[in-house]
C-alpha cells in the first residue's frame, strides 16, 4: 500500500527546531510501518527539503543545527526519507490546471490533490490541520475523502489490514504511549490466533482499559474482572517456565471465555499472553 508524504503539513508551525525534531517520533514509526510491508512506497515532492519547520527555518537548514545524539538520529532518519525516490511530482496524476478545493484553499500542485487523484492516504507532520483526520477535497463536481495520518495508532486503525501488518504489530503501534504495553506479547499466544470477531472484542476491551481514569477504576470494572492470576498449584502455573515466573501476573477478560494475562510495571500493563478457551484462567 502506497502513501504520499504531505509537504502542506509543514507550514512553519513549530516554535523551534527542537520542537519539530521531538515531534518526529510518531512520523518515523509510521515510516517504519509502511516500510515493513512487502510492497509499499512513500511518494513525495522532489524539493521537500524546502518545507518550513519554523517561520524562518526549512528542513534543508537542519544540518546547521547541532543537537543531541537522539535528535540527530531523528534528523538523519527523516533526511533519508525525504531525499529518496519516488517523487510523485515527476509524473503527477492530478491535473495542475484544475482546482482542488479544501475549504477555501486550492490544493492543486500539492500532495493533497495528488492523494485525491491517486486515492492514496497522506503521511503528515504534527499539524492542527492535518493530524489524524479525513480531508474533504472537491474538484469538478467530485468529492474526495483523503485520510491524513500522523500517529501510528491512527495508521494501523485505518490501514493495518490493507497493509498486511500482523495484528501484534498493530496492537503495539495502536497502544504505544498508553497504559497498555503490547511490545512483550508472545507470538505463540498473540492476536493472530483470534477470529475476526474475537479480535474486535479484544480491541474494544483494550480501548476501554486505556481510557479508564485510574487503576482503581479498572479494579472496580465488573466487565474487566481485573485480578491476580492465582494458579492452584505450581504445575498449573502457566508462567512457571517463562521469564515472568517471578512476576505478579494479572488477568482480565475480553469476553465470557477469553482472557488477557500480563503484569503491571509502574503505570503500564505489559500484555504477555491472550487465552481463547479459559482453560488456564479456570485454574487460576
GROMACS .gro file of C-alpha atoms in nm:
model
  284
    1UNK     CA    1   0.000   0.000   0.000
    2UNK     CA    2   0.135   0.341  -0.101
    3UNK     CA    3   0.130   0.670   0.089
    4UNK     CA    4   0.212   1.029  -0.002
    5UNK     CA    5   0.423   1.249   0.226
    6UNK     CA    6   0.236   1.573   0.283
    7UNK     CA    7   0.450   1.884   0.235
    8UNK     CA    8   0.148   2.101   0.319
    9UNK     CA    9   0.165   1.976   0.678
   10UNK     CA   10   0.494   2.165   0.724
   11UNK     CA   11   0.395   2.530   0.715
   12UNK     CA   12   0.626   2.687   0.974
   13UNK     CA   13   0.403   2.586   1.265
   14UNK     CA   14   0.680   2.484   1.507
   15UNK     CA   15   0.828   2.725   1.760
   16UNK     CA   16   1.177   2.574   1.732
   17UNK     CA   17   1.376   2.300   1.558
   18UNK     CA   18   1.382   2.105   1.886
   19UNK     CA   19   1.002   2.106   1.897
   20UNK     CA   20   0.991   1.977   1.543
   21UNK     CA   21   1.251   1.705   1.599
   22UNK     CA   22   1.074   1.584   1.912
   23UNK     CA   23   0.750   1.554   1.713
   24UNK     CA   24   0.920   1.324   1.459
   25UNK     CA   25   0.897   1.008   1.669
   26UNK     CA   26   0.540   0.947   1.550
   27UNK     CA   27   0.637   1.013   1.188
   28UNK     CA   28   0.931   0.775   1.193
   29UNK     CA   29   0.719   0.499   1.345
   30UNK     CA   30   0.470   0.547   1.062
   31UNK     CA   31   0.750   0.537   0.805
   32UNK     CA   32   0.879   0.212   0.955
   33UNK     CA   33   0.533   0.055   0.948
   34UNK     CA   34   0.492   0.144   0.582
   35UNK     CA   35   0.840   0.012   0.503
   36UNK     CA   36   0.763  -0.315   0.684
   37UNK     CA   37   0.524  -0.410   0.403
   38UNK     CA   38   0.642  -0.636   0.124
   39UNK     CA   39   0.522  -0.372  -0.121
   40UNK     CA   40   0.460  -0.009  -0.047
   41UNK     CA   41   0.609   0.326  -0.131
   42UNK     CA   42   0.615   0.671   0.024
   43UNK     CA   43   0.594   0.930  -0.251
   44UNK     CA   44   0.689   1.293  -0.201
   45UNK     CA   45   0.786   1.606  -0.392
   46UNK     CA   46   1.147   1.632  -0.507
   47UNK     CA   47   1.218   1.954  -0.317
   48UNK     CA   48   1.057   1.854   0.012
   49UNK     CA   49   1.364   1.986   0.194
   50UNK     CA   50   1.240   2.341   0.120
   51UNK     CA   51   0.941   2.299   0.352
   52UNK     CA   52   0.935   2.533   0.651
   53UNK     CA   53   0.969   2.396   1.004
   54UNK     CA   54   0.955   2.735   1.174
   55UNK     CA   55   0.876   3.062   1.007
   56UNK     CA   56   1.247   3.107   0.927
   57UNK     CA   57   1.396   2.757   0.917
   58UNK     CA   58   1.344   2.495   0.645
   59UNK     CA   59   1.415   2.122   0.651
   60UNK     CA   60   1.729   2.184   0.448
   61UNK     CA   61   1.864   2.411   0.722
   62UNK     CA   62   1.859   2.137   0.987
   63UNK     CA   63   2.215   2.025   0.918
   64UNK     CA   64   2.340   2.358   1.051
   65UNK     CA   65   2.192   2.293   1.396
   66UNK     CA   66   2.390   2.050   1.616
   67UNK     CA   67   2.172   1.862   1.860
   68UNK     CA   68   2.186   1.564   2.095
   69UNK     CA   69   2.262   1.217   1.960
   70UNK     CA   70   1.894   1.122   1.976
   71UNK     CA   71   1.773   1.430   1.791
   72UNK     CA   72   2.050   1.385   1.537
   73UNK     CA   73   1.927   1.031   1.477
   74UNK     CA   74   1.577   1.161   1.412
   75UNK     CA   75   1.707   1.423   1.172
   76UNK     CA   76   1.917   1.175   0.978
   77UNK     CA   77   1.628   0.928   0.950
   78UNK     CA   78   1.397   1.199   0.820
   79UNK     CA   79   1.661   1.328   0.580
   80UNK     CA   80   1.699   0.978   0.435
   81UNK     CA   81   1.323   0.951   0.387
   82UNK     CA   82   1.263   1.280   0.207
   83UNK     CA   83   1.565   1.252  -0.022
   84UNK     CA   84   1.484   0.914  -0.176
   85UNK     CA   85   1.265   0.829  -0.473
   86UNK     CA   86   0.986   0.800  -0.575
   87UNK     CA   87   0.889   1.163  -0.633
   88UNK     CA   88   0.528   1.197  -0.741
   89UNK     CA   89   0.577   1.541  -0.897
   90UNK     CA   90   0.796   1.387  -1.169
   91UNK     CA   91   0.478   1.227  -1.310
   92UNK     CA   92   0.173   1.372  -1.133
   93UNK     CA   93  -0.166   1.209  -1.179
   94UNK     CA   94  -0.380   1.510  -1.089
   95UNK     CA   95  -0.439   1.795  -1.333
   96UNK     CA   96  -0.249   2.108  -1.231
   97UNK     CA   97  -0.489   2.314  -1.439
   98UNK     CA   98  -0.790   2.221  -1.226
   99UNK     CA   99  -0.883   2.343  -0.879
  100UNK     CA  100  -0.884   2.102  -0.587
  101UNK     CA  101  -1.063   2.280  -0.309
  102UNK     CA  102  -1.005   2.202   0.057
  103UNK     CA  103  -1.231   2.455   0.219
  104UNK     CA  104  -1.137   2.781   0.052
  105UNK     CA  105  -0.782   2.681  -0.043
  106UNK     CA  106  -0.688   2.543  -0.384
  107UNK     CA  107  -0.464   2.240  -0.334
  108UNK     CA  108  -0.360   2.194  -0.697
  109UNK     CA  109   0.010   2.104  -0.738
  110UNK     CA  110   0.028   1.972  -0.380
  111UNK     CA  111   0.034   1.631  -0.216
  112UNK     CA  112  -0.326   1.681  -0.107
  113UNK     CA  113  -0.453   1.700  -0.464
  114UNK     CA  114  -0.226   1.414  -0.572
  115UNK     CA  115  -0.358   1.197  -0.288
  116UNK     CA  116  -0.713   1.270  -0.402
  117UNK     CA  117  -0.632   1.176  -0.762
  118UNK     CA  118  -0.446   0.857  -0.665
  119UNK     CA  119  -0.691   0.773  -0.387
  120UNK     CA  120  -0.400   0.721  -0.150
  121UNK     CA  121  -0.360   0.841   0.210
  122UNK     CA  122  -0.125   1.112   0.330
  123UNK     CA  123   0.153   1.084   0.585
  124UNK     CA  124   0.152   1.421   0.760
  125UNK     CA  125   0.355   1.601   1.024
  126UNK     CA  126   0.216   1.732   1.351
  127UNK     CA  127  -0.033   1.997   1.242
  128UNK     CA  128  -0.372   2.113   1.364
  129UNK     CA  129  -0.496   2.099   1.006
  130UNK     CA  130  -0.361   1.758   0.902
  131UNK     CA  131  -0.305   1.537   1.208
  132UNK     CA  132  -0.517   1.219   1.202
  133UNK     CA  133  -0.824   1.327   1.011
  134UNK     CA  134  -1.019   1.292   0.690
  135UNK     CA  135  -0.987   1.578   0.445
  136UNK     CA  136  -1.269   1.669   0.208
  137UNK     CA  137  -1.138   1.766  -0.137
  138UNK     CA  138  -1.368   1.895  -0.413
  139UNK     CA  139  -1.280   1.906  -0.782
  140UNK     CA  140  -1.502   1.945  -1.089
  141UNK     CA  141  -1.813   1.841  -0.905
  142UNK     CA  142  -1.644   1.536  -0.749
  143UNK     CA  143  -1.579   1.499  -0.377
  144UNK     CA  144  -1.281   1.302  -0.244
  145UNK     CA  145  -1.211   1.184   0.109
  146UNK     CA  146  -0.837   1.179   0.184
  147UNK     CA  147  -0.710   1.027   0.507
  148UNK     CA  148  -0.423   1.222   0.664
  149UNK     CA  149  -0.213   1.023   0.915
  150UNK     CA  150   0.022   1.149   1.185
  151UNK     CA  151   0.016   0.895   1.470
  152UNK     CA  152   0.099   0.525   1.416
  153UNK     CA  153  -0.213   0.430   1.613
  154UNK     CA  154  -0.427   0.609   1.356
  155UNK     CA  155  -0.234   0.443   1.075
  156UNK     CA  156  -0.290   0.087   1.195
  157UNK     CA  157  -0.651   0.155   1.291
  158UNK     CA  158  -0.738   0.261   0.936
  159UNK     CA  159  -0.491   0.068   0.722
  160UNK     CA  160  -0.336  -0.214   0.926
  161UNK     CA  161  -0.539  -0.478   0.745
  162UNK     CA  162  -0.480  -0.335   0.398
  163UNK     CA  163  -0.109  -0.312   0.470
  164UNK     CA  164  -0.097  -0.676   0.575
  165UNK     CA  165   0.053  -0.589   0.912
  166UNK     CA  166   0.050  -0.859   1.178
  167UNK     CA  167  -0.206  -0.796   1.449
  168UNK     CA  168   0.055  -0.800   1.725
  169UNK     CA  169   0.243  -0.524   1.544
  170UNK     CA  170  -0.081  -0.327   1.510
  171UNK     CA  171  -0.153  -0.364   1.881
  172UNK     CA  172   0.195  -0.240   1.969
  173UNK     CA  173   0.150   0.068   1.749
  174UNK     CA  174  -0.212   0.133   1.849
  175UNK     CA  175  -0.137   0.144   2.222
  176UNK     CA  176   0.212   0.294   2.222
  177UNK     CA  177   0.234   0.561   2.490
  178UNK     CA  178  -0.081   0.444   2.669
  179UNK     CA  179  -0.141   0.238   2.982
  180UNK     CA  180  -0.129  -0.078   2.767
  181UNK     CA  181   0.214  -0.203   2.652
  182UNK     CA  182   0.187  -0.475   2.386
  183UNK     CA  183   0.557  -0.491   2.299
  184UNK     CA  184   0.611  -0.814   2.501
  185UNK     CA  185   0.309  -1.004   2.366
  186UNK     CA  186   0.431  -1.357   2.290
  187UNK     CA  187   0.369  -1.465   1.931
  188UNK     CA  188   0.255  -1.812   2.032
  189UNK     CA  189  -0.023  -1.658   2.239
  190UNK     CA  190  -0.080  -1.342   2.037
  191UNK     CA  191  -0.370  -1.187   1.849
  192UNK     CA  192  -0.301  -1.372   1.521
  193UNK     CA  193  -0.477  -1.677   1.669
  194UNK     CA  194  -0.807  -1.490   1.719
  195UNK     CA  195  -1.104  -1.493   1.486
  196UNK     CA  196  -1.200  -1.155   1.343
  197UNK     CA  197  -1.491  -1.108   1.585
  198UNK     CA  198  -1.267  -1.210   1.876
  199UNK     CA  199  -1.004  -0.961   1.767
  200UNK     CA  200  -1.270  -0.689   1.756
  201UNK     CA  201  -1.367  -0.778   2.115
  202UNK     CA  202  -1.002  -0.756   2.220
  203UNK     CA  203  -0.960  -0.412   2.063
  204UNK     CA  204  -1.279  -0.286   2.226
  205UNK     CA  205  -1.163  -0.408   2.566
  206UNK     CA  206  -0.809  -0.271   2.537
  207UNK     CA  207  -0.954   0.065   2.428
  208UNK     CA  208  -1.174   0.057   2.738
  209UNK     CA  209  -0.878  -0.040   2.958
  210UNK     CA  210  -0.661   0.253   2.849
  211UNK     CA  211  -0.946   0.503   2.881
  212UNK     CA  212  -1.005   0.429   3.248
  213UNK     CA  213  -0.922   0.719   3.477
  214UNK     CA  214  -0.717   0.514   3.723
  215UNK     CA  215  -0.608   0.166   3.826
  216UNK     CA  216  -0.868   0.186   4.099
  217UNK     CA  217  -1.147   0.229   3.843
  218UNK     CA  218  -1.004  -0.061   3.642
  219UNK     CA  219  -1.023  -0.281   3.952
  220UNK     CA  220  -1.385  -0.178   4.008
  221UNK     CA  221  -1.490  -0.253   3.649
  222UNK     CA  222  -1.704  -0.568   3.670
  223UNK     CA  223  -1.677  -0.620   3.295
  224UNK     CA  224  -1.299  -0.646   3.305
  225UNK     CA  225  -1.269  -0.858   3.619
  226UNK     CA  226  -0.911  -0.738   3.655
  227UNK     CA  227  -0.748  -0.951   3.923
  228UNK     CA  228  -0.441  -1.150   4.024
  229UNK     CA  229  -0.371  -1.477   3.847
  230UNK     CA  230  -0.357  -1.742   4.123
  231UNK     CA  231  -0.287  -2.093   3.986
  232UNK     CA  232  -0.396  -2.377   4.214
  233UNK     CA  233  -0.050  -2.537   4.207
  234UNK     CA  234   0.299  -2.485   4.070
  235UNK     CA  235   0.224  -2.739   3.797
  236UNK     CA  236  -0.080  -2.542   3.685
  237UNK     CA  237   0.113  -2.213   3.668
  238UNK     CA  238   0.109  -2.106   3.302
  239UNK     CA  239   0.420  -1.893   3.353
  240UNK     CA  240   0.628  -2.134   3.563
  241UNK     CA  241   0.887  -2.194   3.290
  242UNK     CA  242   0.887  -1.842   3.148
  243UNK     CA  243   1.093  -1.531   3.211
  244UNK     CA  244   0.794  -1.395   3.404
  245UNK     CA  245   0.764  -1.672   3.664
  246UNK     CA  246   0.856  -1.435   3.948
  247UNK     CA  247   0.622  -1.157   3.835
  248UNK     CA  248   0.283  -1.083   3.986
  249UNK     CA  249   0.070  -1.186   3.690
  250UNK     CA  250  -0.268  -1.018   3.648
  251UNK     CA  251  -0.552  -1.108   3.414
  252UNK     CA  252  -0.869  -0.952   3.276
  253UNK     CA  253  -1.146  -1.064   3.045
  254UNK     CA  254  -1.241  -0.952   2.696
  255UNK     CA  255  -1.527  -1.199   2.651
  256UNK     CA  256  -1.700  -1.465   2.860
  257UNK     CA  257  -1.424  -1.713   2.766
  258UNK     CA  258  -1.119  -1.513   2.662
  259UNK     CA  259  -0.862  -1.355   2.891
  260UNK     CA  260  -0.553  -1.133   2.875
  261UNK     CA  261  -0.255  -1.203   3.101
  262UNK     CA  262   0.032  -0.974   3.191
  263UNK     CA  263   0.183  -0.770   3.469
  264UNK     CA  264   0.186  -0.410   3.580
  265UNK     CA  265   0.507  -0.211   3.579
  266UNK     CA  266   0.469   0.144   3.701
  267UNK     CA  267   0.169   0.293   3.529
  268UNK     CA  268   0.167   0.045   3.240
  269UNK     CA  269   0.021  -0.301   3.193
  270UNK     CA  270   0.255  -0.528   2.997
  271UNK     CA  271   0.042  -0.769   2.797
  272UNK     CA  272   0.208  -1.111   2.766
  273UNK     CA  273  -0.048  -1.367   2.655
  274UNK     CA  274  -0.402  -1.400   2.523
  275UNK     CA  275  -0.613  -1.703   2.611
  276UNK     CA  276  -0.910  -1.807   2.394
  277UNK     CA  277  -1.058  -2.106   2.581
  278UNK     CA  278  -1.046  -2.008   2.951
  279UNK     CA  279  -0.866  -2.334   3.046
  280UNK     CA  280  -0.576  -2.155   3.214
  281UNK     CA  281  -0.798  -1.894   3.370
  282UNK     CA  282  -1.021  -2.165   3.519
  283UNK     CA  283  -0.721  -2.288   3.713
  284UNK     CA  284  -0.615  -1.953   3.840
   0.00000   0.00000   0.00000
